[in-house]
CSV table of C-alpha atoms and ligand atoms in Angstrom, one decimal:
chain,number,residue,atom,x,y,z
A,925,MET,CA,-22.8,36.1,-24.6
A,926,ALA,CA,-21.1,38.6,-27.0
A,927,VAL,CA,-20.3,37.7,-30.5
A,928,SER,CA,-16.7,37.5,-31.0
A,929,THR,CA,-15.2,39.4,-34.0
A,930,ARG,CA,-12.4,36.7,-34.1
A,931,TYR,CA,-14.5,34.0,-35.8
A,932,GLU,CA,-16.1,33.8,-39.3
A,933,THR,CA,-19.6,32.5,-39.5
A,934,ILE,CA,-20.3,29.6,-41.8
A,935,ILE,CA,-23.7,28.5,-42.6
A,936,GLY,CA,-25.1,26.0,-44.9
A,937,ILE,CA,-28.9,25.5,-45.4
A,938,GLU,CA,-31.0,22.5,-45.9
A,939,VAL,CA,-34.7,23.1,-47.1
A,940,HIS,CA,-37.4,20.5,-47.4
A,941,ALA,CA,-40.3,21.7,-49.5
A,942,GLN,CA,-43.6,19.8,-50.0
A,943,LEU,CA,-44.3,19.9,-53.8
A,944,ARG,CA,-47.6,21.1,-55.0
A,945,THR,CA,-48.9,18.0,-56.6
A,946,GLU,CA,-52.5,16.7,-56.6
A,947,SER,CA,-51.3,13.1,-55.8
A,948,LYS,CA,-48.4,11.5,-53.8
A,949,MET,CA,-45.0,10.5,-55.0
A,950,PHE,CA,-45.5,7.0,-55.7
A,951,CYS,CA,-49.1,6.4,-55.7
A,952,SER,CA,-52.4,7.9,-56.6
A,953,CYS,CA,-53.5,9.1,-53.1
A,954,ALA,CA,-54.4,12.7,-52.8
A,955,THR,CA,-51.9,15.1,-51.0
A,956,ALA,CA,-54.7,17.1,-49.5
A,957,PRO,CA,-58.3,16.6,-48.4
A,958,PRO,CA,-61.1,17.9,-50.8
A,959,PRO,CA,-61.6,21.6,-50.6
A,960,GLY,CA,-63.8,22.5,-47.6
A,961,GLU,CA,-63.3,19.0,-45.8
A,962,LYS,CA,-61.4,18.3,-42.6
A,963,ASP,CA,-58.1,16.5,-42.7
A,964,GLU,CA,-59.1,13.3,-40.9
A,965,PRO,CA,-56.0,11.0,-40.0
A,966,ASN,CA,-55.4,8.1,-42.3
A,967,THR,CA,-58.0,8.9,-44.8
A,968,ARG,CA,-55.6,9.3,-47.8
A,969,THR,CA,-53.6,6.2,-47.7
A,970,CYS,CA,-53.4,3.0,-50.1
A,971,PRO,CA,-51.3,-0.2,-49.9
A,972,VAL,CA,-48.4,1.5,-51.7
A,973,CYS,CA,-48.0,4.4,-49.3
A,974,MET,CA,-48.7,2.0,-46.3
A,975,ALA,CA,-45.8,-0.2,-47.7
A,976,LEU,CA,-47.8,-3.4,-47.9
A,977,PRO,CA,-46.0,-6.4,-49.3
A,978,GLY,CA,-46.1,-6.8,-53.1
A,979,THR,CA,-46.9,-3.2,-53.9
A,980,LEU,CA,-44.9,-1.2,-56.5
A,981,PRO,CA,-44.3,2.4,-56.7
A,982,VAL,CA,-44.9,4.7,-59.7
A,983,ILE,CA,-43.1,7.9,-60.3
A,984,ASN,CA,-45.1,11.0,-60.3
A,985,ARG,CA,-44.3,13.0,-63.4
A,986,LYS,CA,-45.6,16.3,-62.0
A,987,ALA,CA,-43.2,16.0,-59.0
A,988,VAL,CA,-40.3,15.4,-61.3
A,989,GLU,CA,-41.2,18.5,-63.4
A,990,LEU,CA,-41.5,20.7,-60.3
A,991,VAL,CA,-38.0,19.8,-59.1
A,992,MET,CA,-36.5,20.4,-62.5
A,993,LEU,CA,-38.4,23.7,-62.7
A,994,THR,CA,-36.9,24.7,-59.2
A,995,GLY,CA,-33.6,23.5,-60.5
A,996,LEU,CA,-33.8,25.8,-63.5
A,997,ALA,CA,-34.9,28.8,-61.5
A,998,LEU,CA,-31.9,28.1,-59.3
A,999,ASP,CA,-29.6,28.0,-62.4
A,1000,CYS,CA,-28.7,24.4,-61.6
A,1001,GLU,CA,-27.5,21.9,-64.1
A,1002,ILE,CA,-30.3,19.3,-64.9
A,1003,GLN,CA,-29.2,15.8,-64.9
A,1004,THR,CA,-30.1,14.3,-68.3
A,1005,ALA,CA,-28.1,11.1,-67.7
A,1006,ALA,CA,-29.9,8.2,-65.9
A,1007,VAL,CA,-30.9,9.5,-62.4
A,1008,ARG,CA,-31.5,6.6,-60.0
A,1009,PHE,CA,-33.8,6.6,-57.1
A,1010,GLU,CA,-32.1,5.2,-54.1
A,1011,ARG,CA,-33.3,3.7,-50.8
A,1012,LYS,CA,-32.2,5.6,-47.7
A,1013,ASN,CA,-32.4,2.9,-44.9
A,1014,TYR,CA,-33.2,3.8,-41.5
A,1015,PHE,CA,-35.7,2.5,-38.9
A,1016,TYR,CA,-38.2,5.0,-37.5
A,1017,PRO,CA,-41.9,4.4,-36.8
A,1018,ASP,CA,-43.1,7.3,-39.2
A,1019,LEU,CA,-41.3,5.4,-42.1
A,1020,PRO,CA,-43.7,2.6,-43.2
A,1021,LYS,CA,-41.2,0.8,-45.5
A,1022,GLY,CA,-38.1,1.1,-43.3
A,1023,TYR,CA,-36.5,3.1,-46.0
A,1024,GLN,CA,-37.2,6.4,-47.8
A,1025,ILE,CA,-37.0,6.7,-51.5
A,1026,SER,CA,-34.7,9.5,-52.2
A,1027,GLN,CA,-31.8,10.5,-54.5
A,1028,TYR,CA,-28.1,10.3,-53.5
A,1029,ALA,CA,-25.3,9.8,-55.8
A,1030,LEU,CA,-26.9,11.6,-58.7
A,1031,PRO,CA,-29.6,14.3,-57.7
A,1032,LEU,CA,-31.9,15.6,-60.4
A,1033,CYS,CA,-30.4,19.1,-60.1
A,1034,ALA,CA,-27.0,20.2,-59.1
A,1035,ASN,CA,-24.4,23.2,-59.2
A,1036,GLY,CA,-26.7,26.1,-59.1
A,1037,ARG,CA,-26.6,29.7,-57.7
A,1038,LEU,CA,-29.0,32.2,-56.1
A,1039,GLU,CA,-28.6,35.9,-56.0
A,1040,VAL,CA,-30.0,37.0,-52.6
A,1041,PRO,CA,-30.8,40.5,-51.6
A,1042,VAL,CA,-29.9,41.0,-47.9
A,1043,PRO,CA,-31.8,44.3,-46.9
A,1044,ALA,CA,-30.3,44.2,-43.4
A,1045,GLU,CA,-26.9,44.3,-44.7
A,1046,GLU,CA,-27.6,46.6,-47.6
A,1047,THR,CA,-26.0,44.1,-50.0
A,1048,SER,CA,-26.8,41.0,-51.9
A,1049,VAL,CA,-24.9,37.7,-51.7
A,1050,SER,CA,-24.6,34.9,-54.2
A,1051,ILE,CA,-25.3,31.5,-52.5
A,1052,GLY,CA,-24.2,28.2,-54.3
A,1053,ILE,CA,-26.8,25.6,-54.6
A,1054,THR,CA,-25.2,22.1,-54.1
A,1055,ARG,CA,-28.3,20.1,-55.2
A,1056,ALA,CA,-32.0,19.8,-55.4
A,1057,HIS,CA,-33.5,16.4,-55.4
A,1058,LEU,CA,-36.7,14.5,-55.1
A,1059,GLU,CA,-37.9,12.3,-52.2
A,1060,GLU,CA,-41.0,11.3,-50.3
A,1061,ASP,CA,-42.2,12.6,-47.0
A,1062,THR,CA,-42.7,10.5,-43.9
A,1063,ALA,CA,-45.9,9.9,-41.9
A,1064,ARG,CA,-46.8,12.1,-39.0
A,1065,LEU,CA,-46.1,10.9,-35.6
A,1066,GLN,CA,-48.2,12.2,-32.6
A,1067,HIS,CA,-46.9,11.7,-29.1
A,1068,GLY,CA,-49.9,11.4,-27.0
A,1069,GLY,CA,-48.2,11.3,-23.6
A,1070,ARG,CA,-50.4,8.4,-22.4
A,1071,GLY,CA,-47.8,5.7,-22.9
A,1072,TYR,CA,-48.4,5.4,-26.7
A,1073,SER,CA,-48.1,7.4,-29.8
A,1074,LEU,CA,-50.3,7.8,-32.9
A,1075,LEU,CA,-49.4,7.7,-36.6
A,1076,ASP,CA,-51.2,9.7,-39.4
A,1077,PHE,CA,-50.1,8.2,-42.8
A,1078,ASN,CA,-51.8,10.8,-44.8
A,1079,ARG,CA,-48.4,12.6,-45.1
A,1080,ALA,CA,-46.4,9.4,-46.0
A,1081,GLY,CA,-45.3,9.5,-49.6
A,1082,VAL,CA,-46.1,13.2,-50.2
A,1083,PRO,CA,-43.7,14.5,-52.8
A,1084,LEU,CA,-40.8,16.3,-51.2
A,1085,MET,CA,-37.9,18.4,-52.6
A,1086,GLU,CA,-34.7,18.8,-50.7
A,1087,ILE,CA,-32.6,21.8,-51.7
A,1088,VAL,CA,-29.0,22.1,-50.1
A,1089,THR,CA,-26.8,25.1,-50.3
A,1090,GLU,CA,-23.0,25.2,-50.2
A,1091,PRO,CA,-21.6,26.6,-46.9
A,1092,ASP,CA,-21.7,30.1,-48.4
A,1093,VAL,CA,-24.0,31.9,-46.0
A,1094,ARG,CA,-21.9,34.2,-43.7
A,1095,SER,CA,-24.6,35.7,-41.2
A,1096,PRO,CA,-27.9,35.0,-39.7
A,1097,ALA,CA,-29.6,37.9,-41.7
A,1098,GLN,CA,-28.3,36.2,-44.9
A,1099,ALA,CA,-29.6,33.0,-43.8
A,1100,ARG,CA,-33.1,34.5,-43.3
A,1101,ALA,CA,-32.8,36.4,-46.5
A,1102,TYR,CA,-32.0,33.3,-48.5
A,1103,GLY,CA,-34.9,31.4,-46.9
A,1104,GLU,CA,-37.3,34.2,-48.0
A,1105,THR,CA,-36.0,34.5,-51.3
A,1106,LEU,CA,-36.1,30.8,-52.1
A,1107,ARG,CA,-39.7,30.8,-50.7
A,1108,ASP,CA,-40.8,33.6,-53.1
A,1109,ILE,CA,-39.3,31.7,-56.0
A,1110,LEU,CA,-40.9,28.3,-55.0
A,1111,ARG,CA,-44.2,30.1,-54.9
A,1112,TYR,CA,-43.7,31.8,-58.2
A,1113,ILE,CA,-43.0,28.9,-60.0
A,1114,GLY,CA,-46.0,27.0,-58.2
A,1115,ALA,CA,-43.4,24.3,-56.9
A,1116,SER,CA,-44.4,24.6,-53.3
A,1117,ASP,CA,-46.8,26.6,-50.9
A,1118,GLY,CA,-43.5,27.4,-49.1
A,1119,ASP,CA,-45.4,27.9,-45.9
A,1120,MET,CA,-43.1,27.6,-42.7
A,1121,GLU,CA,-46.1,27.7,-40.3
A,1122,THR,CA,-47.8,24.7,-41.6
A,1123,GLY,CA,-44.5,22.8,-42.4
A,1124,SER,CA,-44.8,22.6,-46.0
A,1125,MET,CA,-41.4,24.4,-46.2
A,1126,ARG,CA,-38.9,23.2,-43.4
A,1127,ILE,CA,-35.6,24.7,-42.9
A,1128,GLU,CA,-32.3,23.4,-41.1
A,1129,GLY,CA,-29.2,25.5,-40.5
A,1130,ASN,CA,-25.8,24.1,-40.4
A,1131,VAL,CA,-23.5,26.4,-38.4
A,1132,SER,CA,-19.8,26.3,-37.7
A,1133,LEU,CA,-17.2,29.0,-36.9
A,1134,ARG,CA,-13.6,29.3,-37.8
A,1135,PRO,CA,-11.0,31.8,-36.9
A,1136,ILE,CA,-10.9,34.8,-39.4
A,1137,GLY,CA,-8.2,34.1,-42.0
A,1138,THR,CA,-8.3,30.4,-41.8
A,1139,ASP,CA,-9.7,27.8,-44.2
A,1140,ALA,CA,-10.6,24.7,-42.4
A,1141,PHE,CA,-14.2,24.4,-41.4
A,1142,GLY,CA,-14.9,24.2,-37.6
A,1143,THR,CA,-17.3,21.7,-35.9
A,1144,LYS,CA,-20.7,21.8,-37.5
A,1145,VAL,CA,-23.9,22.0,-35.6
A,1146,GLU,CA,-27.2,21.2,-37.2
A,1147,VAL,CA,-30.3,23.3,-35.9
A,1148,LYS,CA,-33.7,22.0,-36.5
A,1149,ASN,CA,-37.2,22.8,-35.2
A,1150,LEU,CA,-37.4,26.2,-37.0
A,1151,ASN,CA,-41.1,27.2,-37.6
A,1152,SER,CA,-40.6,30.7,-39.1
A,1153,PHE,CA,-37.9,32.7,-40.9
A,1154,ARG,CA,-37.5,34.8,-37.8
A,1155,SER,CA,-36.9,31.7,-35.8
A,1156,LEU,CA,-34.2,30.6,-38.3
A,1157,GLU,CA,-32.4,34.0,-37.9
A,1158,ARG,CA,-32.7,34.0,-34.1
A,1159,ALA,CA,-31.4,30.5,-33.8
A,1160,MET,CA,-28.5,31.3,-36.1
A,1161,GLU,CA,-27.8,34.2,-34.0
A,1162,PHE,CA,-27.9,32.2,-30.7
A,1163,GLU,CA,-25.8,29.4,-32.1
A,1164,VAL,CA,-23.1,31.9,-33.4
A,1165,ALA,CA,-22.8,33.4,-30.0
A,1166,ARG,CA,-22.9,30.0,-28.1
A,1167,GLN,CA,-20.1,28.6,-30.3
A,1168,ALA,CA,-18.0,31.7,-30.1
A,1169,ASP,CA,-18.3,31.7,-26.5
A,1170,ALA,CA,-17.3,28.0,-26.2
A,1171,LEU,CA,-14.4,28.6,-28.5
A,1172,GLU,CA,-13.2,31.7,-26.5
A,1173,ARG,CA,-13.3,29.6,-23.3
A,1174,GLY,CA,-11.1,26.8,-25.0
A,1175,GLU,CA,-13.9,24.3,-25.2
A,1176,ARG,CA,-14.3,21.6,-27.8
A,1177,LEU,CA,-17.5,21.8,-29.6
A,1178,VAL,CA,-19.2,18.6,-30.4
A,1179,GLN,CA,-20.9,17.8,-33.7
A,1180,GLU,CA,-24.5,17.3,-33.0
A,1181,THR,CA,-28.2,18.2,-33.9
A,1182,ARG,CA,-29.8,20.9,-31.7
A,1183,GLY,CA,-33.4,22.0,-31.6
A,1184,TRP,CA,-34.4,25.6,-31.3
A,1185,HIS,CA,-36.8,26.4,-28.4
A,1186,GLU,CA,-38.9,29.4,-29.5
A,1187,THR,CA,-40.1,30.5,-26.0
A,1188,GLU,CA,-36.8,30.1,-24.3
A,1189,GLY,CA,-34.9,31.6,-27.3
A,1190,ARG,CA,-32.2,29.1,-27.4
A,1191,THR,CA,-31.0,25.8,-29.0
A,1192,MET,CA,-30.8,22.5,-27.0
A,1193,THR,CA,-29.1,19.3,-27.8
A,1194,GLN,CA,-31.4,16.7,-29.5
A,1195,ARG,CA,-28.7,14.1,-30.4
A,1196,ALA,CA,-25.0,13.9,-30.7
A,1197,LYS,CA,-24.1,12.9,-34.2
A,1198,GLU,CA,-22.3,9.7,-35.1
A,1199,GLU,CA,-19.3,10.5,-37.3
A,1200,ALA,CA,-21.3,9.8,-40.5
A,1201,ASN,CA,-24.8,8.4,-40.6
A,1202,ASP,CA,-24.7,5.1,-42.4
A,1203,TYR,CA,-28.1,4.9,-44.3
A,1204,ARG,CA,-26.8,2.1,-46.5
A,1205,TYR,CA,-28.0,3.8,-49.7
A,1206,PHE,CA,-28.5,1.4,-52.7
A,1207,PRO,CA,-30.6,1.9,-55.9
A,1208,GLU,CA,-34.2,1.3,-55.8
A,1209,PRO,CA,-34.8,-1.7,-57.7
A,1210,ASP,CA,-38.6,-1.2,-58.3
A,1211,LEU,CA,-38.3,2.1,-60.1
A,1212,PRO,CA,-36.6,2.6,-63.5
A,1213,PRO,CA,-33.9,5.4,-63.7
A,1214,LEU,CA,-35.2,8.9,-64.7
A,1215,ARG,CA,-33.8,10.1,-68.0
A,1216,PRO,CA,-35.2,13.6,-68.6
A,1217,SER,CA,-34.8,14.4,-72.2
A,1218,GLU,CA,-33.2,17.6,-73.5
A,1219,GLU,CA,-36.6,18.5,-75.0
A,1220,TRP,CA,-38.4,18.1,-71.7
A,1221,VAL,CA,-35.9,20.3,-69.9
A,1222,ALA,CA,-36.0,23.0,-72.8
A,1223,ARG,CA,-39.8,23.0,-72.6
A,1224,LEU,CA,-39.6,23.6,-68.9
A,1225,ARG,CA,-37.0,26.2,-69.2
A,1226,ALA,CA,-39.2,28.0,-71.8
A,1227,SER,CA,-42.3,27.7,-69.3
A,1228,LEU,CA,-40.3,29.4,-66.4
A,1229,PRO,CA,-42.1,32.5,-65.4
A,1230,GLU,CA,-40.5,35.9,-64.7
A,1231,LEU,CA,-38.9,35.5,-61.3
A,1232,PRO,CA,-39.4,37.9,-58.3
A,1233,ALA,CA,-35.8,39.5,-58.8
A,1234,ALA,CA,-36.3,40.2,-62.5
A,1235,ARG,CA,-39.9,41.6,-61.8
A,1236,ARG,CA,-38.4,43.9,-59.1
A,1237,ALA,CA,-35.9,45.1,-61.6
A,1238,ARG,CA,-38.6,45.6,-64.3
A,1239,TYR,CA,-40.9,47.6,-61.9
A,1240,VAL,CA,-37.9,49.8,-60.6
A,1241,ASP,CA,-36.0,50.2,-64.0
A,1242,GLY,CA,-38.9,49.9,-66.4
A,1243,LEU,CA,-41.9,51.3,-64.6
A,1244,SER,CA,-40.0,53.8,-62.3
A,1245,LEU,CA,-41.5,52.4,-59.0
A,1246,SER,CA,-39.8,52.9,-55.7
A,1247,ALA,CA,-37.8,50.0,-54.5
A,1248,TYR,CA,-40.3,49.6,-51.6
A,1249,ASP,CA,-43.4,49.5,-54.0
A,1250,ALA,CA,-41.5,46.9,-56.1
A,1251,GLU,CA,-40.7,44.8,-53.0
A,1252,VAL,CA,-44.3,44.9,-51.6
A,1253,LEU,CA,-45.9,44.1,-55.2
A,1254,THR,CA,-43.6,41.2,-56.0
A,1255,ALA,CA,-43.7,39.7,-52.6
A,1256,ASP,CA,-47.0,38.2,-53.7
A,1257,LEU,CA,-47.4,36.7,-57.3
A,1258,ALA,CA,-51.2,37.3,-57.4
A,1259,LEU,CA,-50.7,40.9,-56.3
A,1260,ALA,CA,-47.9,41.5,-58.8
A,1261,ASP,CA,-50.1,39.9,-61.6
A,1262,TYR,CA,-53.0,42.1,-60.5
A,1263,PHE,CA,-50.9,45.3,-60.6
A,1264,ASP,CA,-49.7,44.4,-64.2
A,1265,ALA,CA,-53.3,43.9,-65.4
A,1266,VAL,CA,-54.2,47.3,-63.8
A,1267,VAL,CA,-51.4,49.0,-65.7
A,1268,ALA,CA,-52.2,47.1,-68.9
A,1269,ALA,CA,-55.7,48.5,-68.6
A,1270,GLY,CA,-54.2,52.0,-69.1
A,1271,ILE,CA,-53.4,53.3,-65.5
A,1272,ALA,CA,-50.0,55.0,-64.9
A,1273,PRO,CA,-47.7,52.5,-63.0
A,1274,LYS,CA,-47.2,54.8,-59.9
A,1275,SER,CA,-50.9,55.4,-59.5
A,1276,ALA,CA,-51.8,51.6,-60.0
A,1277,ALA,CA,-49.1,50.8,-57.4
A,1278,ASN,CA,-50.6,53.3,-54.8
A,1279,TRP,CA,-54.1,51.7,-55.2
A,1280,VAL,CA,-52.9,48.1,-55.3
A,1281,THR,CA,-50.5,48.3,-52.4
A,1282,GLY,CA,-52.7,50.7,-50.5
A,1283,GLU,CA,-56.5,50.6,-50.2
A,1284,PHE,CA,-56.8,47.3,-52.3
A,1285,SER,CA,-54.3,45.4,-50.3
A,1286,ARG,CA,-55.7,46.7,-47.1
A,1287,LEU,CA,-59.1,45.4,-48.0
A,1288,LEU,CA,-57.7,42.1,-49.2
A,1289,ASN,CA,-56.0,41.5,-45.9
A,1290,GLN,CA,-59.1,42.5,-43.9
A,1291,HIS,CA,-61.2,40.1,-46.0
A,1292,ALA,CA,-58.5,37.3,-45.7
A,1293,ALA,CA,-58.5,37.7,-41.9
A,1294,GLU,CA,-62.2,37.0,-42.1
A,1295,GLY,CA,-61.5,33.8,-44.0
A,1296,LEU,CA,-62.5,35.2,-47.4
A,1297,ARG,CA,-60.0,34.0,-50.1
A,1298,SER,CA,-58.6,36.6,-52.4
A,1299,SER,CA,-59.8,34.7,-55.3
A,1300,ALA,CA,-63.3,35.3,-53.9
A,1301,VAL,CA,-63.0,39.1,-54.6
A,1302,GLY,CA,-65.1,40.0,-57.4
A,1303,LEU,CA,-63.1,43.0,-58.4
A,1304,ARG,CA,-61.3,42.4,-61.9
A,1305,PRO,CA,-58.3,44.4,-62.5
A,1306,ALA,CA,-60.3,46.4,-65.3
A,1307,GLY,CA,-62.8,47.4,-62.7
A,1308,LEU,CA,-60.1,48.8,-60.2
A,1309,ALA,CA,-58.6,50.4,-63.4
A,1310,GLU,CA,-62.1,52.0,-64.3
A,1311,LEU,CA,-62.3,53.4,-60.7
A,1312,ILE,CA,-58.9,54.9,-60.6
A,1313,SER,CA,-59.6,56.6,-64.0
A,1314,GLY,CA,-63.0,57.8,-62.5
A,1315,VAL,CA,-61.0,59.5,-59.5
A,1316,GLU,CA,-58.4,60.9,-62.0
A,1317,GLY,CA,-60.9,62.1,-64.4
A,1318,GLY,CA,-62.9,63.8,-61.6
A,1319,LYS,CA,-66.0,61.6,-61.8
A,1320,VAL,CA,-65.7,60.2,-58.3
A,1321,SER,CA,-63.8,61.8,-55.4
A,1322,ALA,CA,-60.8,59.9,-53.8
A,1323,ALA,CA,-62.7,59.6,-50.6
A,1324,ASN,CA,-65.8,58.3,-52.2
A,1325,ALA,CA,-63.6,55.9,-54.2
A,1326,LYS,CA,-62.5,54.2,-51.0
A,1327,THR,CA,-66.1,53.7,-50.0
A,1328,VAL,CA,-66.8,52.3,-53.5
A,1329,LEU,CA,-63.9,49.8,-53.1
A,1330,ALA,CA,-65.2,48.6,-49.6
A,1331,GLU,CA,-68.6,48.1,-51.0
A,1332,VAL,CA,-67.2,46.2,-54.0
A,1333,PHE,CA,-65.3,43.9,-51.5
A,1334,ALA,CA,-68.4,43.4,-49.4
A,1335,THR,CA,-71.0,42.8,-52.1
A,1336,GLY,CA,-69.0,41.7,-55.2
A,1337,GLU,CA,-70.7,44.3,-57.4
A,1338,SER,CA,-68.8,46.2,-59.9
A,1339,PRO,CA,-67.5,49.7,-58.8
A,1340,LYS,CA,-69.8,51.2,-61.5
A,1341,ALA,CA,-73.0,49.5,-60.0
A,1342,VAL,CA,-71.9,50.8,-56.5
A,1343,VAL,CA,-71.3,54.5,-57.7
A,1344,ASP,CA,-74.8,54.3,-59.4
A,1345,ARG,CA,-76.6,52.7,-56.3
A,1346,LEU,CA,-75.0,55.1,-53.9
A,1347,GLY,CA,-75.3,58.2,-56.1
A,1348,LEU,CA,-71.7,58.8,-55.7
A,1349,GLN,CA,-70.9,60.3,-59.1
A,1350,GLN,CA,-68.9,63.5,-58.5
A,1351,VAL,CA,-70.6,66.7,-59.4
A,1352,GLY,CA,-67.9,67.9,-61.6
A,1353,ASP,CA,-69.7,70.3,-64.2
A,1354,ALA,CA,-69.0,73.9,-63.5
A,1355,GLU,CA,-72.8,74.9,-64.2
A,1356,SER,CA,-74.2,72.8,-61.5
A,1357,ILE,CA,-71.4,73.5,-59.0
A,1358,GLY,CA,-72.0,77.2,-59.9
A,1359,ALA,CA,-75.6,76.9,-58.9
A,1360,GLU,CA,-74.9,75.4,-55.6
A,1361,ILE,CA,-72.2,78.3,-55.0
A,1362,GLU,CA,-74.8,81.0,-55.7
A,1363,ALA,CA,-77.2,79.3,-53.4
A,1364,VAL,CA,-74.5,79.2,-50.6
A,1365,MET,CA,-73.5,82.8,-51.1
A,1366,ALA,CA,-77.1,83.9,-51.0
A,1367,GLU,CA,-77.6,82.0,-47.8
A,1368,PHE,CA,-74.6,83.5,-46.0
A,1369,PRO,CA,-74.5,87.0,-47.3
A,1370,SER,CA,-72.6,88.3,-44.1
A,1371,GLN,CA,-69.8,85.8,-44.4
A,1372,VAL,CA,-69.5,86.7,-48.2
A,1373,ALA,CA,-69.2,90.2,-47.2
A,1374,GLU,CA,-66.7,89.6,-44.5
A,1375,TYR,CA,-64.4,87.5,-46.9
A,1376,ARG,CA,-64.7,90.5,-49.4
A,1377,SER,CA,-63.7,92.9,-46.7
A,1378,GLY,CA,-60.3,90.9,-45.9
A,1379,LYS,CA,-61.1,87.8,-43.9
A,1380,PRO,CA,-59.7,85.0,-46.1
A,1381,GLN,CA,-60.3,82.5,-43.3
A,1382,LEU,CA,-64.1,82.4,-44.2
A,1383,PHE,CA,-63.1,80.8,-47.5
A,1384,GLY,CA,-62.9,77.3,-45.9
A,1385,PHE,CA,-66.4,77.8,-44.2
A,1386,LEU,CA,-68.0,78.7,-47.6
A,1387,VAL,CA,-66.3,75.6,-49.5
A,1388,GLY,CA,-67.5,73.4,-46.5
A,1389,GLN,CA,-71.1,74.6,-47.2
A,1390,VAL,CA,-71.0,73.9,-50.9
A,1391,MET,CA,-69.7,70.4,-50.1
A,1392,LYS,CA,-72.3,69.9,-47.5
A,1393,ARG,CA,-74.9,70.9,-50.1
A,1394,THR,CA,-73.6,68.4,-52.7
A,1395,ALA,CA,-73.2,65.6,-50.0
A,1396,GLY,CA,-69.6,65.4,-50.7
A,1397,ARG,CA,-69.9,64.7,-54.3
A,1398,ALA,CA,-68.6,68.0,-55.8
A,1399,ASP,CA,-65.2,68.1,-57.2
A,1400,ALA,CA,-63.4,69.9,-54.6
A,1401,ARG,CA,-60.8,71.4,-57.0
A,1402,LEU,CA,-63.6,72.8,-59.2
A,1403,VAL,CA,-65.4,74.1,-56.0
A,1404,ASN,CA,-62.4,76.0,-54.9
A,1405,ASP,CA,-61.8,77.6,-58.3
A,1406,GLU,CA,-65.4,78.5,-59.0
A,1407,LEU,CA,-65.9,79.9,-55.3
A,1408,ARG,CA,-62.9,82.0,-55.4
A,1409,ARG,CA,-63.7,83.3,-58.9
A,1410,ARG,CA,-67.2,84.3,-57.9
A,1411,LEU,CA,-66.2,85.9,-54.6
A,1412,GLU,CA,-63.6,88.1,-56.2
A,1413,GLU,CA,-66.0,89.2,-58.9
G,1931,ZN,ZN1,-51.1,5.9,-51.3
């Protein structure tokens, strides 16, 4: 299937993100098992999230705040008039109440915009945000294949945010870039883990094509079952090609929901869509309308952290880092904060970026792969700053500094303690280095003589001997200078 150049791609994206709250949306059940404990099915439930008769929901204030914070980060208007929760009615076994509490007519946040860098197209695009609203998650349905299915209600009632874009996305690469940019923001503001693999962030893409130069939208197909940003991009690519192909053959496309099959690399019909779903939305009578005060919104706006795009710009324009370094650092809030702290401790930005994105990140990833959390690393930014100053001041060699860093990660000791324990202080004074050089010259008189009679290649051999005598701790630059001076005396 070749992508036709006669059609314009129109994509709209819906994201569902689990909010990072301790408790569920309308009850006090925990959203996650205690640290270190296994997530056993149906251990975090209560009469409210199991929808037993006579129970009443209570709004989770933190969840409301996280949606408003997201709305502010996405430049949305925050609805300060009464926002009603509404019941979205449908019957499915994973929905204990027979309806989902959601927002419909008036979402908490609306009319936003997100500037999305699209590296693959060497441009950035502005994507309109239609709405961001609050709802609750469903239970998890497990099809056992033995003639029955199992239900786990731990997820039922977990706070969920839905973010819907305008049909502004014009290519699969833009769709992916939007998803990644949004995920970074959600992580920065602490609204969601934004983890596609575990399902705490779920994406659906609505794709249609229209002949270039026309305004009317074509038939829309909704694609689900996307487990990564790469899947999103691939599924959009497949769908654009499939639809173009069908249109070229004069076929009529059907409005439907299709699922992405990762291994087969294609979308398949899940269900044909009725003209419009009739969910019979109506106001939730058990909850009062939300009326976020202007003060509350203002306080949240003031608490908004520096967002990834602003931070990248600060690193490039303010600290003269490369776009690549800025990208790597800002992709991870903790890493960016760490970098800032190392710079604040007096290290030049370029140098700090080299260490933080280089050896430090490598060790961090290695330990993460071994199941160690980054927070378990005992190296404070000031400690890394001290080590970098040591290298720059000639107290520790660059090679030994890497050994020190690895030891710090392995043992949790401070860099200074490791340097002392392993005796890695660089021999940097001219006097002691001079003594070593004299000893080497006395030990290898014929090589010295040959060098002096015009064999410069012996210089490297003599440097090597000095480094050997000092067990690699000598300041290489000083050894070079001193040795040359003495040989040429
Ligand atoms: Zn509960």
